[in-house]
Short mmCIF file of C-alpha atoms (C1' of nucleotides) and ligand atoms in Angstrom, two decimals:
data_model
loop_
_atom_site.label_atom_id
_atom_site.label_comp_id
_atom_site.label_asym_id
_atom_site.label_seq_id
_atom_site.Cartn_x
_atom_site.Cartn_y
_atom_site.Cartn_z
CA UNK A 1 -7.29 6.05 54.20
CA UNK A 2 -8.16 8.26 50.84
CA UNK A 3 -5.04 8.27 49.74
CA UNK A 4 -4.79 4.53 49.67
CA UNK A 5 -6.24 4.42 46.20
CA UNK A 6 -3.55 7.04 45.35
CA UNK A 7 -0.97 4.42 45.73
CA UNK A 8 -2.02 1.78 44.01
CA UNK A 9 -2.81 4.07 41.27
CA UNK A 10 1.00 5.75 41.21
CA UNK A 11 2.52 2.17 41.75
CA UNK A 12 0.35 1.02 38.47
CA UNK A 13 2.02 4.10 37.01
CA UNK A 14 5.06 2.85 37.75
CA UNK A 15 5.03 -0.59 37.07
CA UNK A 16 4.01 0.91 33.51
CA UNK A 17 7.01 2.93 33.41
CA UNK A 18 4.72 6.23 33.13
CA UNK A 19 4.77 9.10 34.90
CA UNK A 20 2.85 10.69 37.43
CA UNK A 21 0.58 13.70 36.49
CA UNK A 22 -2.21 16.02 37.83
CA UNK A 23 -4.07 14.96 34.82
CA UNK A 24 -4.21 11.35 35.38
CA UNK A 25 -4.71 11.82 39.17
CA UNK A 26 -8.37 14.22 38.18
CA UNK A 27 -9.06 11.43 35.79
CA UNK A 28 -8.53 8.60 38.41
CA UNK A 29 -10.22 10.68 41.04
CA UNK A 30 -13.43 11.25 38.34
CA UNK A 31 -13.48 7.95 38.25
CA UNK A 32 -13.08 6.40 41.46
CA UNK A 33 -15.70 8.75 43.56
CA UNK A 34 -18.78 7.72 41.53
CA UNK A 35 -20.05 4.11 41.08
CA UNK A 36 -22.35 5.20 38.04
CA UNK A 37 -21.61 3.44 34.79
CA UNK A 38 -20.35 6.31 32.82
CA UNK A 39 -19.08 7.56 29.53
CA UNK A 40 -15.53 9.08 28.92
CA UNK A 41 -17.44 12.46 27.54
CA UNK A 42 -18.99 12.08 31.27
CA UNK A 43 -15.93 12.20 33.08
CA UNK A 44 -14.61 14.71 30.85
CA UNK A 45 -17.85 17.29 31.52
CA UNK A 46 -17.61 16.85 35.02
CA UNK A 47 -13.78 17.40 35.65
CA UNK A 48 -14.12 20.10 33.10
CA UNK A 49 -17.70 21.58 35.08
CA UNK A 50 -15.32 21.40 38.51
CA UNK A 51 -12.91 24.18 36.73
CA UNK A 52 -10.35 21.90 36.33
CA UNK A 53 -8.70 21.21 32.40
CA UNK A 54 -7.76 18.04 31.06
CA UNK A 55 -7.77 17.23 27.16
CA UNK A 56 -10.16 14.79 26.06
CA UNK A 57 -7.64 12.95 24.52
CA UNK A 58 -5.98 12.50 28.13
CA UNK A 59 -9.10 11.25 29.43
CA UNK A 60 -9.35 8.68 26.78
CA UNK A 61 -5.73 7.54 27.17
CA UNK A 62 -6.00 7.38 31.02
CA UNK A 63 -8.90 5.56 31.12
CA UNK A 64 -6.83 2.81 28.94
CA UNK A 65 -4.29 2.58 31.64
CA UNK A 66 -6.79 1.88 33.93
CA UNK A 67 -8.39 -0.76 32.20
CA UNK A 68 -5.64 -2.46 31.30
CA UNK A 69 -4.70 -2.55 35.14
CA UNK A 70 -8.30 -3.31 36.42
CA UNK A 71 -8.57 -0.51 38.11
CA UNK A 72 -11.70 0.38 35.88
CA UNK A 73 -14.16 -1.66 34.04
CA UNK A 74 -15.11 -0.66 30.17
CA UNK A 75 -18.95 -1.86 28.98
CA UNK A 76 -20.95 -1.90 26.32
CA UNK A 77 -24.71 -1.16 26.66
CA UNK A 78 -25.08 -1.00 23.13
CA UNK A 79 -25.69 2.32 22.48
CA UNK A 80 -22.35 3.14 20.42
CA UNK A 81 -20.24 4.32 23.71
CA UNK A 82 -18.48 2.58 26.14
CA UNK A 83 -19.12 3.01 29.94
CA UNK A 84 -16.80 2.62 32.70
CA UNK A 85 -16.89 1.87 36.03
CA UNK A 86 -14.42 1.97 39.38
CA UNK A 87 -13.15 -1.49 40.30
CA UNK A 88 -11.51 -0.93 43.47
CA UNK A 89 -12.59 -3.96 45.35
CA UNK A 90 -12.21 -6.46 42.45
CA UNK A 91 -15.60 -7.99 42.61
CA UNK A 92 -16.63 -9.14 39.60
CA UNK A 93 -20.63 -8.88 38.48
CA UNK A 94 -23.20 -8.43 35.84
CA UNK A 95 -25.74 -6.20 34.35
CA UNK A 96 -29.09 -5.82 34.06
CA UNK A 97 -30.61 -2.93 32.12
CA UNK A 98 -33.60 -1.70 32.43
CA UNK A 99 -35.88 -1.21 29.38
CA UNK A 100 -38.10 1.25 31.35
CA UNK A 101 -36.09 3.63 33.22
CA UNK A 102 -32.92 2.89 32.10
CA UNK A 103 -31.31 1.82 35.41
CA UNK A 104 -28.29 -0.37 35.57
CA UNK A 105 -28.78 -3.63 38.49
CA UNK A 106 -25.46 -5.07 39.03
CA UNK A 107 -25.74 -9.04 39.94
CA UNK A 108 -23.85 -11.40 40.89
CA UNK A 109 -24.45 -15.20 40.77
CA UNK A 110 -21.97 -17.79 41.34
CA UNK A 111 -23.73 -20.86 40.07
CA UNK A 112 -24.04 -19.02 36.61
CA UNK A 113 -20.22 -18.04 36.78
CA UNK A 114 -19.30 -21.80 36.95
CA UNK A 115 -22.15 -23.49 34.53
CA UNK A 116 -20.81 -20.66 31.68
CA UNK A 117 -17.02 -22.09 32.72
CA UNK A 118 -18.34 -25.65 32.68
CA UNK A 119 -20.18 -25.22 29.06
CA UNK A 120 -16.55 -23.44 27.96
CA UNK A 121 -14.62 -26.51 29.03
CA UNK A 122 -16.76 -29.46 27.61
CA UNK A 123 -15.94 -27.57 24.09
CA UNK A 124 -12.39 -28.00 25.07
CA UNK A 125 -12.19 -23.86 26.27
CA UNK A 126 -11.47 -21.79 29.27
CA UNK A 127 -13.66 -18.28 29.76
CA UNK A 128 -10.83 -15.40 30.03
CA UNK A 129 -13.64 -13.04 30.35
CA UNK A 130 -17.64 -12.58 29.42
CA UNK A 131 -19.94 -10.09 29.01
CA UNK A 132 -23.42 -11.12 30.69
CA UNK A 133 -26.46 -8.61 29.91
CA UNK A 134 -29.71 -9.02 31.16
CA UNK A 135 -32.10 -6.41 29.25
CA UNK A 136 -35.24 -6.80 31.59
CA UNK A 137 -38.42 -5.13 32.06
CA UNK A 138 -40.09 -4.73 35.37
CA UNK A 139 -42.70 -8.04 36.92
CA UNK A 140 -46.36 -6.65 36.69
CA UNK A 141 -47.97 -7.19 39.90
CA UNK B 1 -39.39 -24.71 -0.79
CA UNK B 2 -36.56 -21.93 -1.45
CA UNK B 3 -39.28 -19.54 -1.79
CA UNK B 4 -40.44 -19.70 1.38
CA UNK B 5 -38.25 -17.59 3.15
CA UNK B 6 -39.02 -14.78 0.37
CA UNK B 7 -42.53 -15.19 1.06
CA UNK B 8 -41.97 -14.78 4.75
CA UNK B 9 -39.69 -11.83 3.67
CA UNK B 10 -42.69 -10.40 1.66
CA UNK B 11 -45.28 -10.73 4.47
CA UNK B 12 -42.95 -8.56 6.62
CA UNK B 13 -42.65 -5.83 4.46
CA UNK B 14 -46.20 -5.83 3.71
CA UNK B 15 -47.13 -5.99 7.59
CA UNK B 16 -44.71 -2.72 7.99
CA UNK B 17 -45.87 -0.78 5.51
CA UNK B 18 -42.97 -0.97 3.28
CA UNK B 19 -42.77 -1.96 -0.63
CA UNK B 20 -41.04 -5.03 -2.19
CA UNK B 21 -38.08 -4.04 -4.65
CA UNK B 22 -34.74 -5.71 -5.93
CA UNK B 23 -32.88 -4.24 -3.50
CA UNK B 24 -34.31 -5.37 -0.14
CA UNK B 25 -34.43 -9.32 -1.88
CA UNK B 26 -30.79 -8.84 -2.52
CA UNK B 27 -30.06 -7.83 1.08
CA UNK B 28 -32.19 -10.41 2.42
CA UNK B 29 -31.02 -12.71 -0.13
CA UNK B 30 -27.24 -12.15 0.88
CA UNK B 31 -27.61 -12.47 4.08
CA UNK B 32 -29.67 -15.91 4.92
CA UNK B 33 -27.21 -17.34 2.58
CA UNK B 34 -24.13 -17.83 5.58
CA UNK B 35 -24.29 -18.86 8.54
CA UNK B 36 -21.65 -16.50 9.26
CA UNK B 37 -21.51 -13.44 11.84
CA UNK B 38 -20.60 -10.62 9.36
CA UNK B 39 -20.57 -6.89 9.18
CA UNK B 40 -22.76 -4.54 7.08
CA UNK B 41 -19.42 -3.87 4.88
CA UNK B 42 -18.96 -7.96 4.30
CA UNK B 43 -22.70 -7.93 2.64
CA UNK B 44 -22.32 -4.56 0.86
CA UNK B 45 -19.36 -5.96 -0.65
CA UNK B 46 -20.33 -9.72 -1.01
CA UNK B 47 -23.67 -7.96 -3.33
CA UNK B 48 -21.23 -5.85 -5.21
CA UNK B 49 -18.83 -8.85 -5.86
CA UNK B 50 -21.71 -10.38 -7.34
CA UNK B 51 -22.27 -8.27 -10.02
CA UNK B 52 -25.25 -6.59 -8.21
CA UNK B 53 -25.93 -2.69 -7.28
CA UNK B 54 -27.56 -1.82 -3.67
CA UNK B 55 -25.85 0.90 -1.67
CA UNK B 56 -24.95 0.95 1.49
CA UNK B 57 -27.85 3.05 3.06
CA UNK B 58 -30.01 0.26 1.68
CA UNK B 59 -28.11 -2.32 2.93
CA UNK B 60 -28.17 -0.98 6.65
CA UNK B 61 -31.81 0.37 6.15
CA UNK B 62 -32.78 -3.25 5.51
CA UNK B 63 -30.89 -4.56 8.00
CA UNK B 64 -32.73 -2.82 10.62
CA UNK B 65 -35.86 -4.40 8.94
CA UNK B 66 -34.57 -7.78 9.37
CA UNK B 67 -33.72 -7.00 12.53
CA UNK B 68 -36.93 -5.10 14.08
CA UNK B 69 -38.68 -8.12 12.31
CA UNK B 70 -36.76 -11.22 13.90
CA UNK B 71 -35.08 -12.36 10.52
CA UNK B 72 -31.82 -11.46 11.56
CA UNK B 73 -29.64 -11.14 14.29
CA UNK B 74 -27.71 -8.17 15.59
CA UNK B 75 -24.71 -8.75 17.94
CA UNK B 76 -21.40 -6.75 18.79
CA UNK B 77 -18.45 -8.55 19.24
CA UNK B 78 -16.96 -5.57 20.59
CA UNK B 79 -14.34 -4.72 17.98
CA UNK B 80 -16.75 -1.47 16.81
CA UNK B 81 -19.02 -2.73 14.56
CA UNK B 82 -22.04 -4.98 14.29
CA UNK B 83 -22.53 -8.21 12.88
CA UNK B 84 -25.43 -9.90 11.84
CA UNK B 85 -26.94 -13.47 11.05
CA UNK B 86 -29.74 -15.15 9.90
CA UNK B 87 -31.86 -16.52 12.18
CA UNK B 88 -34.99 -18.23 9.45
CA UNK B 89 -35.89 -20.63 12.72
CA UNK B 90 -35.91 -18.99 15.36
CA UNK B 91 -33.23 -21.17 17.38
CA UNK B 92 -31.82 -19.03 20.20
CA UNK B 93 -28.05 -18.86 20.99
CA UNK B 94 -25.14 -17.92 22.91
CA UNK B 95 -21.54 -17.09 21.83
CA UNK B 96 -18.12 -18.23 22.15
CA UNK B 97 -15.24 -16.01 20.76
CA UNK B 98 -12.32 -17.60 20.53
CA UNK B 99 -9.28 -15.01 21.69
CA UNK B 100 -6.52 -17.02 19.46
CA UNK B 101 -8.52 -17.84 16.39
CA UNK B 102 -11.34 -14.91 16.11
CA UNK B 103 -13.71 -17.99 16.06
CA UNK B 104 -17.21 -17.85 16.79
CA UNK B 105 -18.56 -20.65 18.68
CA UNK B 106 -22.36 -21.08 19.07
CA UNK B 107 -24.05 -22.71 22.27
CA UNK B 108 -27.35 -23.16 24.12
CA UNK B 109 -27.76 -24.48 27.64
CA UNK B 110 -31.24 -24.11 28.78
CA UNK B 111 -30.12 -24.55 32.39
CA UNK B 112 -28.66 -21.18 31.79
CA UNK B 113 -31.43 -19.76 30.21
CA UNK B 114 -33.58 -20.86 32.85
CA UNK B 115 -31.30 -20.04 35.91
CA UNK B 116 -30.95 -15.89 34.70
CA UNK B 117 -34.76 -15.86 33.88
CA UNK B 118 -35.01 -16.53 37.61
CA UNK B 119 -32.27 -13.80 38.72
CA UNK B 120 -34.17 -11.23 37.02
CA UNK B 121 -37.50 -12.62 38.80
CA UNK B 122 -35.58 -12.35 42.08
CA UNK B 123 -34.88 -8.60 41.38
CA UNK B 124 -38.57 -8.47 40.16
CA UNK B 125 -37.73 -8.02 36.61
CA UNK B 126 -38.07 -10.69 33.57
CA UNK B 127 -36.00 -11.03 30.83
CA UNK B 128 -36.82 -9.48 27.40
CA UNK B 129 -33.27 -10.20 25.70
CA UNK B 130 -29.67 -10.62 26.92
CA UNK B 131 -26.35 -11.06 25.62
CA UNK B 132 -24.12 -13.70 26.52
CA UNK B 133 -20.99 -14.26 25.53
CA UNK B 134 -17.89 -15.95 26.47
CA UNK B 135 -14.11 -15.09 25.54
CA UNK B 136 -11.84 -17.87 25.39
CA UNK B 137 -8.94 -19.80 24.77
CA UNK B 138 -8.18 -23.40 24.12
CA UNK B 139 -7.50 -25.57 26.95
CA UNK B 140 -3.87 -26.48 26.64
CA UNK B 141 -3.66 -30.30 27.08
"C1'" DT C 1 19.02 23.28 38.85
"C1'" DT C 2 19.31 20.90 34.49
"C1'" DC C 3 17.48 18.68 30.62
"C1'" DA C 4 16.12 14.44 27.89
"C1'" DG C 5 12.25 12.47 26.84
"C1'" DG C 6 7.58 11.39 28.29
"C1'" DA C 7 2.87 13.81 28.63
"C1'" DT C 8 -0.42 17.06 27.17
"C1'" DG C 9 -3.95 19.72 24.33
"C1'" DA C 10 -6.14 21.25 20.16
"C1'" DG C 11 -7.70 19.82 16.48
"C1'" DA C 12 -7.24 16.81 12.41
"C1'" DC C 13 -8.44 12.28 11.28
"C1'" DT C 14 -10.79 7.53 11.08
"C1'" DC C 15 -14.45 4.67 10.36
"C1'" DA C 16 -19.07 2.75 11.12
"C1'" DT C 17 -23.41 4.35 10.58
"C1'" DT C 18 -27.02 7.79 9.55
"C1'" DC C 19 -28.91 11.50 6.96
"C1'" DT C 20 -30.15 14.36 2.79
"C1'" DC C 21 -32.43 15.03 -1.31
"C1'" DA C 22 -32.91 14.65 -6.27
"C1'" DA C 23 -33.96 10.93 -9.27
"C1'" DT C 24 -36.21 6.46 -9.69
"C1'" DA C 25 -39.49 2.77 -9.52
"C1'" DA C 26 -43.27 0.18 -6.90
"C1'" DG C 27 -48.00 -0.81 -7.25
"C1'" DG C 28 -52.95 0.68 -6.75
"C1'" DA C 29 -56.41 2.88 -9.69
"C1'" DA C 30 -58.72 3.26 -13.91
"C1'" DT D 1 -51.63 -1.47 -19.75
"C1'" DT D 2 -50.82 3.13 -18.57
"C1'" DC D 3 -50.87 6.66 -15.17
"C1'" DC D 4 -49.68 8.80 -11.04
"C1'" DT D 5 -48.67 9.23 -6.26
"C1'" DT D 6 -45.30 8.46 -3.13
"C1'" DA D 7 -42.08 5.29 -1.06
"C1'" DT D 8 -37.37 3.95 -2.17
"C1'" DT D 9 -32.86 4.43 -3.75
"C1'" DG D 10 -27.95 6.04 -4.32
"C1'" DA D 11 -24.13 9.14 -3.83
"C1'" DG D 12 -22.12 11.56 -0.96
"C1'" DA D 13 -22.32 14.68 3.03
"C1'" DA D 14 -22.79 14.54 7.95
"C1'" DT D 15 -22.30 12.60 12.53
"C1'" DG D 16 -20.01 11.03 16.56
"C1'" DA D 17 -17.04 8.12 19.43
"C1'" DG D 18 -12.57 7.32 19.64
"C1'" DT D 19 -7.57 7.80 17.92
"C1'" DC D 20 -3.62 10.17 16.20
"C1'" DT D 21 -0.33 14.08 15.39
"C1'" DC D 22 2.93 17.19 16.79
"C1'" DA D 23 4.48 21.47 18.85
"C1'" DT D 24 4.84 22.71 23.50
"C1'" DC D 25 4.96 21.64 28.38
"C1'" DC D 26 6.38 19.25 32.49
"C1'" DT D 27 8.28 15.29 35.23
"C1'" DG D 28 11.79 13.38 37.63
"C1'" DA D 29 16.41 11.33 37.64
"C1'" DA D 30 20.96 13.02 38.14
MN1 MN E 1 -21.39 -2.38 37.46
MN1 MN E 2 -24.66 -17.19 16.00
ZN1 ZN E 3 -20.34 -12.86 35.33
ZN1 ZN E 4 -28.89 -17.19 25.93
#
DNA sequence: TTCAGGATGAGACTCATTCTCAATAAGGAA
DNA sequence: TTCCTTATTGAGAATGAGTCTCATCCTGAA
């Protein structure tokens, strides 16, 4: 059901020992109904364009909590903000940006995932996590 | 010789348009020195230490030189600033940060290399750069 | 319903990087 | 060499994403 996200977001809240509030519900809720690769000034505009108020500052600290629980992604383009994404199902993939248009592909390949753990071992490591960026360009036909 | 790499240095600037001066060799100088992954601060200061005057606009604005011009690396370890290296030949590699230690570990595994080249063709793209890197932590024995 | 203490909002602050502009110095011409 | 045009430089102001402060507000346990 809708709500089920609800829950896992007020038992995170919990488990945290923070409270529940309308502001970090419209955050989670910004969040959660778009699978665009957004900045926090993003979700800010938007909750703020839907007449609803909550501080920036609230928006950034949410979105911390949310991250830190993997209930969100944060990424790095490169262009001096970070962008985050919902993570409800907790698939894990990577990016590929486009140089043209600009367009984020999300990929997944599990080969790669396990040659990148296999190069971390034989130099006596384990991969926690990685950041995989393919900047591409469209084939010419 | 050791003044290859200035002559190289020189043929840039000339190709862009740009004049030689002190400060640019200094910058240049500074940085193909290490094989380090510092910050613009690190070689503003490391200059200074030395004795020697460039400011910090020059040092980024030659940076970006170095960079458009393939002489130096650019890559974001995520902590909010950039770091740079040399990169005289042209030898391309991934990284390894080290989550204890702050360590940066280099590595190259053309199986890699060659096995995202062909995701992107999949997707019809090709790759023009990408960023790899790994977080990790020792393997406890 | 009460009320202690966590949460919020507005704006100050940080810090890497970029910009401004007056003064300086390359480097081609003569 | 000297001259002269114009790119380059330096000091500090400006920018912008993100963080911090603190007076006020609100949650939620009792
Ligand atoms: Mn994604
Ligand atoms: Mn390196
Ligand atoms: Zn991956
Ligand atoms: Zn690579």
């Amino acid at each position: 059901m809708a709500s089920n996200s609800k829950n896992i977001f007020k038992e995170i809240l919990k488990k945290e020992g923070l409270r529940y509030t309308q502001q970090r519900q419209l955050v989670w809720d910004e969040l959660k109904n778009s699978h665009d690769h957004r900045d926090a000034e993003n979700i800010y505009m938007c909750i703020r364009n839907n007449g609803l108020n909550v501080s920036r500052a609230t928006v950034y600290r949410t979105i911390d909590v949310l991250v830190k629980n993997r209930l969100v992604r944060k990424m790095d383009v490169g262009d001096g903000r970070n962008r985050f994404e919902p993570r409800l199902n907790d698939d894990h993939h990577d990016h590929m940006i486009c140089q043209n248009t600009g367009d984020i592909i999300e990929f997944f390949n599990e080969e790669l995932e396990i040659l990148q753990e296999k190069i971390a071992n034989d130099l006596g490591y384990t991969v926690v996590r990685h950041v995989h960026q393919l900047f591409v360009k469209p084939l010419t036909k």
